[in-house]
GROMACS .gro file of C-alpha atoms in nm:
model
  213
    1UNK     CA    1  12.037   7.153  10.654
    2UNK     CA    2  12.410   7.078  10.672
    3UNK     CA    3  12.473   7.298  10.367
    4UNK     CA    4  12.282   7.582  10.532
    5UNK     CA    5  12.485   7.548  10.850
    6UNK     CA    6  12.801   7.543  10.639
    7UNK     CA    7  12.703   7.864  10.461
    8UNK     CA    8  12.615   8.034  10.787
    9UNK     CA    9  12.946   7.931  10.947
   10UNK     CA   10  13.140   8.051  10.642
   11UNK     CA   11  12.957   8.384  10.646
   12UNK     CA   12  13.037   8.429  11.016
   13UNK     CA   13  13.405   8.351  10.954
   14UNK     CA   14  13.421   8.600  10.667
   15UNK     CA   15  13.249   8.865  10.876
   16UNK     CA   16  13.484   8.806  11.168
   17UNK     CA   17  13.788   8.822  10.941
   18UNK     CA   18  13.657   9.143  10.782
   19UNK     CA   19  13.603   9.300  11.123
   20UNK     CA   20  13.954   9.209  11.235
   21UNK     CA   21  14.100   9.357  10.916
   22UNK     CA   22  13.908   9.681  10.966
   23UNK     CA   23  14.015   9.698  11.331
   24UNK     CA   24  14.378   9.652  11.230
   25UNK     CA   25  14.352   9.927  10.971
   26UNK     CA   26  14.413   9.695  10.679
   27UNK     CA   27  14.074   9.765  10.516
   28UNK     CA   28  13.845  10.063  10.492
   29UNK     CA   29  13.510  10.001  10.662
   30UNK     CA   30  13.212   9.986  10.428
   31UNK     CA   31  12.841  10.004  10.498
   32UNK     CA   32  12.623   9.698  10.483
   33UNK     CA   33  12.341   9.899  10.326
   34UNK     CA   34  12.357  10.227  10.139
   35UNK     CA   35  12.083  10.468  10.038
   36UNK     CA   36  12.126  10.400   9.662
   37UNK     CA   37  12.073  10.030   9.737
   38UNK     CA   38  11.755  10.114   9.928
   39UNK     CA   39  11.629  10.335   9.646
   40UNK     CA   40  11.689  10.073   9.380
   41UNK     CA   41  11.578   9.760   9.567
   42UNK     CA   42  11.288   9.858   9.796
   43UNK     CA   43  10.946   9.824   9.623
   44UNK     CA   44  10.824  10.174   9.703
   45UNK     CA   45  10.503  10.123   9.507
   46UNK     CA   46  10.406   9.832   9.731
   47UNK     CA   47  10.478  10.034  10.046
   48UNK     CA   48  10.266  10.324   9.922
   49UNK     CA   49   9.979  10.090   9.833
   50UNK     CA   50   9.977   9.927  10.177
   51UNK     CA   51  10.036  10.253  10.362
   52UNK     CA   52   9.744  10.409  10.177
   53UNK     CA   53   9.520  10.127  10.296
   54UNK     CA   54   9.613  10.185  10.660
   55UNK     CA   55   9.565  10.560  10.617
   56UNK     CA   56   9.220  10.496  10.468
   57UNK     CA   57   9.118  10.282  10.767
   58UNK     CA   58   9.234  10.544  11.016
   59UNK     CA   59   9.057  10.821  10.823
   60UNK     CA   60   8.731  10.623  10.829
   61UNK     CA   61   8.750  10.584  11.206
   62UNK     CA   62   8.849  10.943  11.281
   63UNK     CA   63   8.599  11.101  11.043
   64UNK     CA   64   8.307  10.896  11.175
   65UNK     CA   65   8.252  10.717  10.845
   66UNK     CA   66   8.252  10.380  11.023
   67UNK     CA   67   7.964  10.494  11.245
   68UNK     CA   68   7.772  10.621  10.943
   69UNK     CA   69   7.833  10.291  10.769
   70UNK     CA   70   7.681  10.108  11.064
   71UNK     CA   71   7.371  10.328  11.045
   72UNK     CA   72   7.327  10.252  10.675
   73UNK     CA   73   7.348   9.877  10.737
   74UNK     CA   74   7.033   9.875  10.949
   75UNK     CA   75   6.833   9.766  10.644
   76UNK     CA   76   6.986   9.420  10.691
   77UNK     CA   77   6.805   9.359  11.021
   78UNK     CA   78   6.464   9.243  10.882
   79UNK     CA   79   6.626   9.012  10.625
   80UNK     CA   80   6.667   8.637  10.686
   81UNK     CA   81   6.988   8.576  10.874
   82UNK     CA   82   7.168   8.388  10.597
   83UNK     CA   83   7.073   8.653  10.339
   84UNK     CA   84   7.193   8.930  10.571
   85UNK     CA   85   7.521   8.746  10.619
   86UNK     CA   86   7.560   8.704  10.243
   87UNK     CA   87   7.501   9.075  10.183
   88UNK     CA   88   7.751   9.169  10.453
   89UNK     CA   89   8.014   8.941  10.302
   90UNK     CA   90   7.958   9.078   9.951
   91UNK     CA   91   7.991   9.435  10.078
   92UNK     CA   92   8.308   9.344  10.265
   93UNK     CA   93   8.449   9.164   9.960
   94UNK     CA   94   8.384   9.472   9.746
   95UNK     CA   95   8.559   9.704   9.992
   96UNK     CA   96   8.856   9.474  10.050
   97UNK     CA   97   8.915   9.467   9.675
   98UNK     CA   98   9.008   9.836   9.678
   99UNK     CA   99   9.157   9.858  10.027
  100UNK     CA  100   9.396   9.642  10.227
  101UNK     CA  101   9.247   9.354  10.424
  102UNK     CA  102   9.369   9.497  10.754
  103UNK     CA  103   9.208   9.832  10.675
  104UNK     CA  104   8.881   9.665  10.577
  105UNK     CA  105   8.875   9.455  10.894
  106UNK     CA  106   8.941   9.759  11.115
  107UNK     CA  107   8.646   9.936  10.950
  108UNK     CA  108   8.391   9.655  10.943
  109UNK     CA  109   8.456   9.451  11.258
  110UNK     CA  110   8.329   9.716  11.508
  111UNK     CA  111   8.033   9.794  11.283
  112UNK     CA  112   7.936   9.429  11.244
  113UNK     CA  113   7.971   9.363  11.617
  114UNK     CA  114   7.724   9.643  11.692
  115UNK     CA  115   7.492   9.520  11.416
  116UNK     CA  116   7.491   9.169  11.562
  117UNK     CA  117   7.382   9.305  11.900
  118UNK     CA  118   7.097   9.501  11.746
  119UNK     CA  119   6.987   9.193  11.547
  120UNK     CA  120   7.022   8.977  11.861
  121UNK     CA  121   7.228   8.712  11.686
  122UNK     CA  122   7.552   8.557  11.802
  123UNK     CA  123   7.824   8.814  11.721
  124UNK     CA  124   8.060   8.542  11.599
  125UNK     CA  125   7.802   8.434  11.340
  126UNK     CA  126   7.865   8.763  11.161
  127UNK     CA  127   8.217   8.846  11.276
  128UNK     CA  128   8.389   8.523  11.170
  129UNK     CA  129   8.263   8.526  10.809
  130UNK     CA  130   8.320   8.900  10.767
  131UNK     CA  131   8.673   8.874  10.905
  132UNK     CA  132   8.752   8.582  10.676
  133UNK     CA  133   8.605   8.770  10.381
  134UNK     CA  134   8.855   9.052  10.428
  135UNK     CA  135   9.121   8.802  10.322
  136UNK     CA  136   8.933   8.706  10.005
  137UNK     CA  137   9.102   8.989   9.819
  138UNK     CA  138   9.243   8.869   9.491
  139UNK     CA  139   9.121   9.133   9.244
  140UNK     CA  140   9.359   9.430   9.273
  141UNK     CA  141   9.723   9.471   9.383
  142UNK     CA  142   9.625   9.701   9.672
  143UNK     CA  143   9.414   9.432   9.839
  144UNK     CA  144   9.687   9.230  10.015
  145UNK     CA  145  10.068   9.234  10.041
  146UNK     CA  146  10.100   8.910   9.835
  147UNK     CA  147   9.893   9.070   9.558
  148UNK     CA  148  10.110   9.379   9.564
  149UNK     CA  149  10.432   9.176   9.556
  150UNK     CA  150  10.306   8.965   9.266
  151UNK     CA  151  10.206   9.278   9.076
  152UNK     CA  152  10.539   9.446   9.150
  153UNK     CA  153  10.721   9.158   8.981
  154UNK     CA  154  10.600   9.292   8.646
  155UNK     CA  155  10.474   8.953   8.530
  156UNK     CA  156  10.107   9.023   8.607
  157UNK     CA  157   9.874   9.304   8.511
  158UNK     CA  158   9.543   9.413   8.660
  159UNK     CA  159   9.367   9.257   8.362
  160UNK     CA  160   9.525   8.924   8.453
  161UNK     CA  161   9.432   8.947   8.822
  162UNK     CA  162   9.079   9.090   8.814
  163UNK     CA  163   8.873   8.812   8.646
  164UNK     CA  164   9.035   8.526   8.834
  165UNK     CA  165   9.031   8.722   9.158
  166UNK     CA  166   8.660   8.794   9.122
  167UNK     CA  167   8.583   8.426   9.065
  168UNK     CA  168   8.798   8.318   9.360
  169UNK     CA  169   8.624   8.572   9.582
  170UNK     CA  170   8.279   8.435   9.498
  171UNK     CA  171   8.393   8.078   9.562
  172UNK     CA  172   8.545   8.185   9.894
  173UNK     CA  173   8.224   8.360  10.003
  174UNK     CA  174   8.018   8.050   9.926
  175UNK     CA  175   8.256   7.822  10.117
  176UNK     CA  176   8.267   8.052  10.421
  177UNK     CA  177   7.887   8.068  10.439
  178UNK     CA  178   7.867   7.690  10.413
  179UNK     CA  179   8.127   7.639  10.686
  180UNK     CA  180   7.962   7.896  10.914
  181UNK     CA  181   7.620   7.733  10.893
  182UNK     CA  182   7.755   7.380  10.945
  183UNK     CA  183   8.076   7.330  11.139
  184UNK     CA  184   8.079   7.685  11.275
  185UNK     CA  185   7.733   7.651  11.426
  186UNK     CA  186   7.819   7.307  11.560
  187UNK     CA  187   8.145   7.398  11.733
  188UNK     CA  188   8.075   7.756  11.843
  189UNK     CA  189   7.702   7.737  11.918
  190UNK     CA  190   7.622   8.023  11.682
  191UNK     CA  191   7.249   7.954  11.687
  192UNK     CA  192   7.192   8.126  12.022
  193UNK     CA  193   7.236   8.486  12.134
  194UNK     CA  194   7.483   8.468  12.425
  195UNK     CA  195   7.433   8.659  12.747
  196UNK     CA  196   7.773   8.826  12.723
  197UNK     CA  197   7.665   8.995  12.399
  198UNK     CA  198   7.364   9.171  12.554
  199UNK     CA  199   7.433   9.548  12.565
  200UNK     CA  200   7.477   9.685  12.917
  201UNK     CA  201   7.427   9.339  13.062
  202UNK     CA  202   7.503   9.313  13.431
  203UNK     CA  203   7.684   9.009  13.568
  204UNK     CA  204   7.468   8.761  13.749
  205UNK     CA  205   7.449   8.841  14.120
  206UNK     CA  206   7.565   8.571  14.355
  207UNK     CA  207   7.301   8.469  14.611
  208UNK     CA  208   7.364   8.578  14.967
  209UNK     CA  209   7.479   8.300  15.190
  210UNK     CA  210   7.346   8.308  15.543
  211UNK     CA  211   7.634   8.225  15.773
  212UNK     CA  212   7.430   8.271  16.093
  213UNK     CA  213   7.275   7.953  16.225
   0.00000   0.00000   0.00000
């Protein structure tokens, strides 16, 4: 830590001396960052990958695709709860492999919340695993910023990432389901449908207190 403080102090002294020299007219002021530096150093491919994921999420919401997706997930309602959760997580894992995790979460979270109400299960029983599954994106560079940065280094290819990423995703799905049905149910009470999740539920009315005696 002392070496870091020493470097910071030295950098501040150099910057102060440079500013004084420029103010006195002894040196020509230079820019800290130039456009050629930005062009050569900024990973534009990574920015385009992530920006495309956000654009995809916004397009799904504006076009009504998210609502249509919710309608097509109604076939999950008659299935056993754990099987329905597994299918939801596999669908989410497939989508998050080709889109950013933030985009996938913004698409699926509202849909899953509505689905949980129609199935009359605790919304967190579906929302927590689905949200965690959006981060189980290890297959393609577009999935998460760390994936994109690792791919931009040039040391990895899609062929290197895909098989291991697929295996890691399956392991993650299994662990999330196990945690949800054990510790998640224990700590969050996911086995009951809460009153606050009932659509159009009215708050409980306080009994009238007779103040006249």
